[in-house]
């Protein structure tokens, strides 16, 4: 599949639920109204849509949310999509999770063919973790990370850079990841959905977030490209690979190779745009045969780049990251 700008699209992110057991300050409001269940795609619908994308050339799928592991039937979904790995029609099935339920799921995910898991961890300090997540218990996430590692998964830690909350924590996190054999990606906070708080207060540009790291260690850019927005660095004397995602300070949309399926069955071509096509409506009225025309429409509408901005008086997109899938 190619979009209107000639970009090859081979990666699909699927938000399997908008629900979550945490309430990270940059992601959700404290009191969230979640989608009614009949507006969320059933497991069968997600699988059929994913299979249509695989037939059209998608080679990599990432399940995310919300928190994918709070959806009760997620194990069945992973097994069903995972069968395409054995058949050779899919190269990779991965997951992004907050890790709180990984102790329970790490083994079965591995058995279904998952090999890489991204786990969100913004700090190693239990009190700051509880503050950022509005009540989360860091021990559950740490246990989940250990379980994923023990089950054989390659673990990457996702850390959102937050002024006043974890700006001194990037270097310790890098060392912690290196000791454990994990990679680390640091992310600038994006203006997605109302969180009930002003993001400007906690927005930390990447150059500032990395300043303590650069003062202590040499970073060497790596030529690795995954078709996503991340750029990667080797770190002097360490095996950890450092990724950075800089939607605000440096835009890397030019080689974006991804589409996003929301938990309510919409295809958003870009995190930062409201343009979408409604695959659920097409599927529920016209069956699987109606999907291709909608996928083509989505491809034709993929914008060149997002237009994020953060500042007082600048509004966020209406959608939360949890609906679209981070
Ligand atoms: N619940 C899972 C988790 O936290 O990993 C998966 C969904 S979460 C929306 C996916 C990723 O998006 C996480 O790494 C999270 O830190 C990041 N994220 C959420 N809201 C964000 C925002 N406004 N700006 C930047 N990253 C965000
Ligand atoms: Fe939940 Fe992930 Fe959003 Fe945190 S970032 S509230 S864990 S969906």
Short mmCIF file of C-alpha atoms in Angstrom, two decimals, residues 15-309:
data_model
loop_
_atom_site.label_atom_id
_atom_site.label_comp_id
_atom_site.label_asym_id
_atom_site.label_seq_id
_atom_site.Cartn_x
_atom_site.Cartn_y
_atom_site.Cartn_z
CA UNK A 15 -5.98 0.47 19.91
CA UNK A 16 -7.89 -2.49 21.36
CA UNK A 17 -9.55 -0.49 24.15
CA UNK A 18 -9.76 3.09 25.37
CA UNK A 19 -9.88 1.86 28.99
CA UNK A 20 -6.95 1.77 31.36
CA UNK A 21 -6.12 0.95 34.97
CA UNK A 22 -3.89 4.07 35.25
CA UNK A 23 -4.60 7.76 34.63
CA UNK A 24 -1.29 9.24 33.46
CA UNK A 25 -1.49 13.03 33.68
CA UNK A 26 -0.30 13.64 30.11
CA UNK A 27 -2.68 11.05 28.65
CA UNK A 28 -6.03 11.05 30.45
CA UNK A 29 -8.21 13.18 32.67
CA UNK A 30 -8.73 11.91 36.22
CA UNK A 31 -12.37 11.15 35.50
CA UNK A 32 -12.77 9.67 32.05
CA UNK A 33 -15.93 8.77 30.20
CA UNK A 34 -15.08 5.65 28.25
CA UNK A 35 -16.81 4.49 25.08
CA UNK A 36 -19.94 2.35 25.42
CA UNK A 37 -19.05 -1.28 24.70
CA UNK A 38 -21.11 -1.57 21.52
CA UNK A 39 -19.12 1.28 19.99
CA UNK A 40 -15.89 -0.63 20.52
CA UNK A 41 -14.89 -3.19 17.88
CA UNK A 42 -15.51 -6.79 18.92
CA UNK A 43 -12.55 -9.15 18.96
CA UNK A 44 -13.81 -10.70 15.74
CA UNK A 45 -14.09 -7.32 14.03
CA UNK A 46 -10.57 -6.33 15.07
CA UNK A 47 -9.22 -9.64 13.79
CA UNK A 48 -11.07 -9.40 10.45
CA UNK A 49 -9.89 -5.83 9.88
CA UNK A 50 -6.31 -6.73 10.86
CA UNK A 51 -6.43 -9.67 8.45
CA UNK A 52 -7.64 -7.39 5.66
CA UNK A 53 -4.70 -5.09 6.29
CA UNK A 54 -2.32 -8.06 6.30
CA UNK A 55 -3.77 -9.18 2.96
CA UNK A 56 -3.15 -5.63 1.66
CA UNK A 57 0.52 -5.69 2.65
CA UNK A 58 0.81 -4.69 6.31
CA UNK A 59 3.85 -6.57 7.72
CA UNK A 60 3.94 -5.30 11.30
CA UNK A 61 1.15 -4.81 13.82
CA UNK A 62 1.32 -3.23 17.27
CA UNK A 63 -1.50 -3.64 19.78
CA UNK A 64 -1.96 -0.73 22.12
CA UNK A 65 -4.70 1.30 23.77
CA UNK A 66 -5.67 2.46 26.40
CA UNK A 67 -4.18 -0.45 28.22
CA UNK A 68 -4.41 -3.47 25.91
CA UNK A 69 -4.05 -5.98 28.75
CA UNK A 70 -7.19 -4.76 30.55
CA UNK A 71 -9.28 -6.09 27.66
CA UNK A 72 -10.38 -9.56 28.78
CA UNK A 73 -10.24 -11.26 25.36
CA UNK A 74 -6.91 -9.73 24.32
CA UNK A 75 -5.13 -13.11 24.64
CA UNK A 76 -7.45 -14.62 22.01
CA UNK A 77 -6.82 -11.66 19.70
CA UNK A 78 -3.05 -11.99 20.03
CA UNK A 79 -3.24 -15.72 19.29
CA UNK A 80 -5.44 -15.11 16.26
CA UNK A 81 -3.27 -12.40 14.72
CA UNK A 82 -0.14 -14.29 15.81
CA UNK A 83 -1.06 -17.20 13.51
CA UNK A 84 -0.12 -14.98 10.57
CA UNK A 85 3.45 -14.87 11.88
CA UNK A 86 3.76 -18.61 11.36
CA UNK A 87 2.17 -18.38 7.94
CA UNK A 88 4.77 -15.78 6.89
CA UNK A 89 2.24 -13.09 6.00
CA UNK A 90 3.17 -10.97 9.03
CA UNK A 91 6.72 -10.14 10.18
CA UNK A 92 6.04 -8.86 13.66
CA UNK A 93 3.33 -8.54 16.30
CA UNK A 94 4.19 -6.26 19.21
CA UNK A 95 2.49 -4.63 22.15
CA UNK A 96 2.67 -1.36 24.06
CA UNK A 97 1.59 -1.67 27.69
CA UNK A 98 1.91 -0.04 31.08
CA UNK A 99 3.11 -3.41 32.36
CA UNK A 100 0.76 -3.73 35.34
CA UNK A 101 -0.66 -7.05 34.05
CA UNK A 102 2.39 -8.38 32.26
CA UNK A 103 3.28 -10.78 35.06
CA UNK A 104 0.13 -12.63 34.09
CA UNK A 105 0.47 -12.31 30.29
CA UNK A 106 4.20 -12.33 29.41
CA UNK A 107 4.42 -16.10 28.84
CA UNK A 108 1.26 -16.45 26.75
CA UNK A 109 2.21 -13.44 24.63
CA UNK A 110 5.53 -15.08 23.89
CA UNK A 111 3.81 -18.35 23.03
CA UNK A 112 1.59 -16.46 20.56
CA UNK A 113 4.64 -15.07 18.75
CA UNK A 114 5.17 -11.67 20.39
CA UNK A 115 8.89 -11.01 20.86
CA UNK A 116 9.14 -7.28 21.57
CA UNK A 117 7.17 -5.30 24.15
CA UNK A 118 7.24 -1.55 24.80
CA UNK A 119 6.55 -0.75 28.43
CA UNK A 120 5.81 2.74 29.73
CA UNK A 121 7.80 3.82 32.76
CA UNK A 122 8.39 7.53 33.29
CA UNK A 123 10.35 7.32 36.54
CA UNK A 124 11.96 4.82 38.91
CA UNK A 125 10.71 6.72 41.95
CA UNK A 126 7.57 5.08 43.45
CA UNK A 127 6.10 8.34 44.75
CA UNK A 128 6.61 10.20 41.46
CA UNK A 129 5.23 7.19 39.57
CA UNK A 130 2.12 7.29 41.77
CA UNK A 131 1.81 11.03 41.13
CA UNK A 132 2.24 10.83 37.33
CA UNK A 133 -0.12 7.87 36.98
CA UNK A 134 -2.54 9.26 39.60
CA UNK A 135 -2.31 6.33 41.98
CA UNK A 136 -0.35 3.60 40.16
CA UNK A 137 1.86 1.10 42.01
CA UNK A 138 5.32 1.00 40.42
CA UNK A 139 5.94 -2.48 41.83
CA UNK A 140 3.36 -3.96 39.47
CA UNK A 141 5.02 -2.38 36.43
CA UNK A 142 8.51 -3.42 37.60
CA UNK A 143 7.26 -6.97 38.16
CA UNK A 144 5.73 -6.91 34.67
CA UNK A 145 9.01 -5.76 33.13
CA UNK A 146 10.89 -8.53 34.93
CA UNK A 147 8.32 -11.10 33.79
CA UNK A 148 8.57 -9.95 30.17
CA UNK A 149 12.34 -10.21 30.33
CA UNK A 150 12.20 -13.66 31.91
CA UNK A 151 9.76 -14.88 29.25
CA UNK A 152 12.26 -13.91 26.53
CA UNK A 153 10.80 -10.65 25.24
CA UNK A 154 12.97 -7.79 24.08
CA UNK A 155 11.86 -4.88 26.29
CA UNK A 156 11.90 -1.22 25.38
CA UNK A 157 11.00 1.36 27.99
CA UNK A 158 8.94 4.38 26.86
CA UNK A 159 9.47 7.47 28.97
CA UNK A 160 7.57 10.73 28.44
CA UNK A 161 9.77 13.72 29.31
CA UNK A 162 7.98 15.89 31.84
CA UNK A 163 9.27 19.17 33.24
CA UNK A 164 9.15 19.25 37.01
CA UNK A 165 8.36 15.54 37.24
CA UNK A 166 11.14 13.47 35.68
CA UNK A 167 13.58 15.87 34.04
CA UNK A 168 16.46 14.55 36.17
CA UNK A 169 15.44 10.95 35.64
CA UNK A 170 16.54 10.37 32.03
CA UNK A 171 20.18 9.58 32.81
CA UNK A 172 19.37 7.23 35.74
CA UNK A 173 16.72 5.55 33.56
CA UNK A 174 19.25 5.09 30.74
CA UNK A 175 21.69 3.42 33.16
CA UNK A 176 18.92 1.28 34.65
CA UNK A 177 17.85 0.12 31.17
CA UNK A 178 21.44 -0.59 30.18
CA UNK A 179 22.03 -2.78 33.25
CA UNK A 180 18.93 -4.82 32.43
CA UNK A 181 19.44 -5.08 28.68
CA UNK A 182 16.43 -2.92 27.76
CA UNK A 183 16.30 -0.08 25.23
CA UNK A 184 14.89 3.34 26.09
CA UNK A 185 12.82 5.80 24.08
CA UNK A 186 12.22 9.30 25.41
CA UNK A 187 9.11 11.08 24.09
CA UNK A 188 8.01 14.72 24.06
CA UNK A 189 4.50 15.15 25.41
CA UNK A 190 1.93 15.71 22.66
CA UNK A 191 -1.29 17.74 22.85
CA UNK A 192 -3.81 14.89 22.58
CA UNK A 193 -7.13 15.10 24.39
CA UNK A 194 -8.18 17.04 27.47
CA UNK A 195 -6.33 15.87 30.61
CA UNK A 196 -7.85 18.41 32.96
CA UNK A 197 -4.40 19.95 33.37
CA UNK A 198 -2.33 22.44 31.41
CA UNK A 199 0.30 20.49 29.46
CA UNK A 200 2.40 23.59 29.01
CA UNK A 201 3.51 23.28 32.64
CA UNK A 202 5.10 19.87 32.08
CA UNK A 203 6.19 20.17 28.45
CA UNK A 204 9.94 19.54 28.23
CA UNK A 205 11.68 19.94 24.85
CA UNK A 206 13.95 17.00 24.00
CA UNK A 207 17.14 19.08 23.96
CA UNK A 208 16.55 19.98 27.59
CA UNK A 209 15.56 16.44 28.54
CA UNK A 210 18.78 15.08 27.05
CA UNK A 211 21.12 17.79 28.32
CA UNK A 212 22.20 15.85 31.46
CA UNK A 213 22.75 12.73 29.34
CA UNK A 214 24.86 14.58 26.77
CA UNK A 215 26.87 16.20 29.58
CA UNK A 216 27.79 12.75 30.93
CA UNK A 217 27.93 10.52 27.85
CA UNK A 218 28.58 10.75 24.14
CA UNK A 219 25.59 9.97 21.92
CA UNK A 220 26.26 8.72 18.39
CA UNK A 221 23.38 8.85 15.87
CA UNK A 222 22.53 5.45 14.43
CA UNK A 223 21.36 5.01 10.85
CA UNK A 224 18.45 2.77 12.04
CA UNK A 225 15.03 3.77 10.66
CA UNK A 226 11.86 1.90 11.55
CA UNK A 227 9.52 4.04 9.48
CA UNK A 228 8.30 5.66 12.66
CA UNK A 229 9.03 9.04 14.18
CA UNK A 230 11.89 7.83 16.42
CA UNK A 231 15.57 8.58 15.89
CA UNK A 232 18.16 6.36 17.57
CA UNK A 233 21.54 6.79 19.24
CA UNK A 234 24.28 4.53 20.49
CA UNK A 235 25.45 5.54 23.96
CA UNK A 236 29.15 5.65 24.83
CA UNK A 237 30.16 2.55 26.79
CA UNK A 238 26.65 1.12 26.92
CA UNK A 239 24.68 -1.49 25.02
CA UNK A 240 21.35 0.36 25.45
CA UNK A 241 19.91 1.94 22.31
CA UNK A 242 18.43 5.37 22.99
CA UNK A 243 15.45 6.49 20.93
CA UNK A 244 13.93 9.95 20.85
CA UNK A 245 10.52 11.03 19.60
CA UNK A 246 10.31 14.77 19.02
CA UNK A 247 6.92 15.64 17.54
CA UNK A 248 7.15 19.20 18.82
CA UNK A 249 10.75 20.21 18.27
CA UNK A 250 11.72 18.19 15.18
CA UNK A 251 9.22 16.71 12.80
CA UNK A 252 9.98 13.34 11.21
CA UNK A 253 6.70 12.67 9.41
CA UNK A 254 8.32 12.45 5.98
CA UNK A 255 8.95 8.71 6.15
CA UNK A 256 5.93 7.77 8.28
CA UNK A 257 4.79 4.27 7.32
CA UNK A 258 1.88 3.77 9.70
CA UNK A 259 -1.86 3.80 10.00
CA UNK A 260 -3.86 3.72 13.20
CA UNK A 261 -7.05 1.76 13.86
CA UNK A 262 -8.91 3.15 16.86
CA UNK A 263 -10.82 0.96 19.29
CA UNK A 264 -14.05 2.32 17.78
CA UNK A 265 -13.05 1.18 14.32
CA UNK A 266 -11.88 4.39 12.72
CA UNK A 267 -8.74 4.70 10.70
CA UNK A 268 -6.79 7.81 11.55
CA UNK A 269 -3.99 8.43 9.10
CA UNK A 270 -2.14 10.64 11.56
CA UNK A 271 -2.14 11.15 15.34
CA UNK A 272 -2.37 14.89 14.88
CA UNK A 273 -5.25 15.12 12.39
CA UNK A 274 -9.00 14.62 12.77
CA UNK A 275 -9.41 13.18 9.24
CA UNK A 276 -10.53 9.57 9.40
CA UNK A 277 -12.59 6.89 7.74
CA UNK A 278 -15.09 4.77 9.63
CA UNK A 279 -14.27 1.10 8.99
CA UNK A 280 -16.67 -0.12 11.68
CA UNK A 281 -19.66 1.55 10.02
CA UNK A 282 -18.56 0.20 6.63
CA UNK A 283 -18.04 -3.31 8.02
CA UNK A 284 -21.28 -3.41 10.05
CA UNK A 285 -23.33 -2.35 7.03
CA UNK A 286 -21.41 -3.96 4.16
CA UNK A 287 -19.30 -6.80 5.62
CA UNK A 288 -15.64 -7.52 4.89
CA UNK A 289 -16.13 -6.66 1.20
CA UNK A 290 -16.69 -3.01 2.14
CA UNK A 291 -13.31 -2.63 3.83
CA UNK A 292 -11.01 -2.25 0.82
CA UNK A 293 -12.66 0.88 -0.56
CA UNK A 294 -12.45 2.53 2.86
CA UNK A 295 -8.80 1.53 3.28
CA UNK A 296 -8.07 3.08 -0.13
CA UNK A 297 -9.83 6.25 0.91
CA UNK A 298 -7.73 6.37 4.08
CA UNK A 299 -4.51 5.91 2.10
CA UNK A 300 -5.44 8.77 -0.22
CA UNK A 301 -6.14 11.06 2.74
CA UNK A 302 -2.94 10.49 4.76
CA UNK A 303 -1.57 13.99 5.38
CA UNK A 304 2.04 14.96 4.86
CA UNK A 305 2.64 15.81 8.52
CA UNK A 306 1.00 16.63 11.84
CA UNK A 307 0.74 20.24 13.01
CA UNK A 308 1.21 19.86 16.77
CA UNK A 309 1.91 22.89 18.90
#
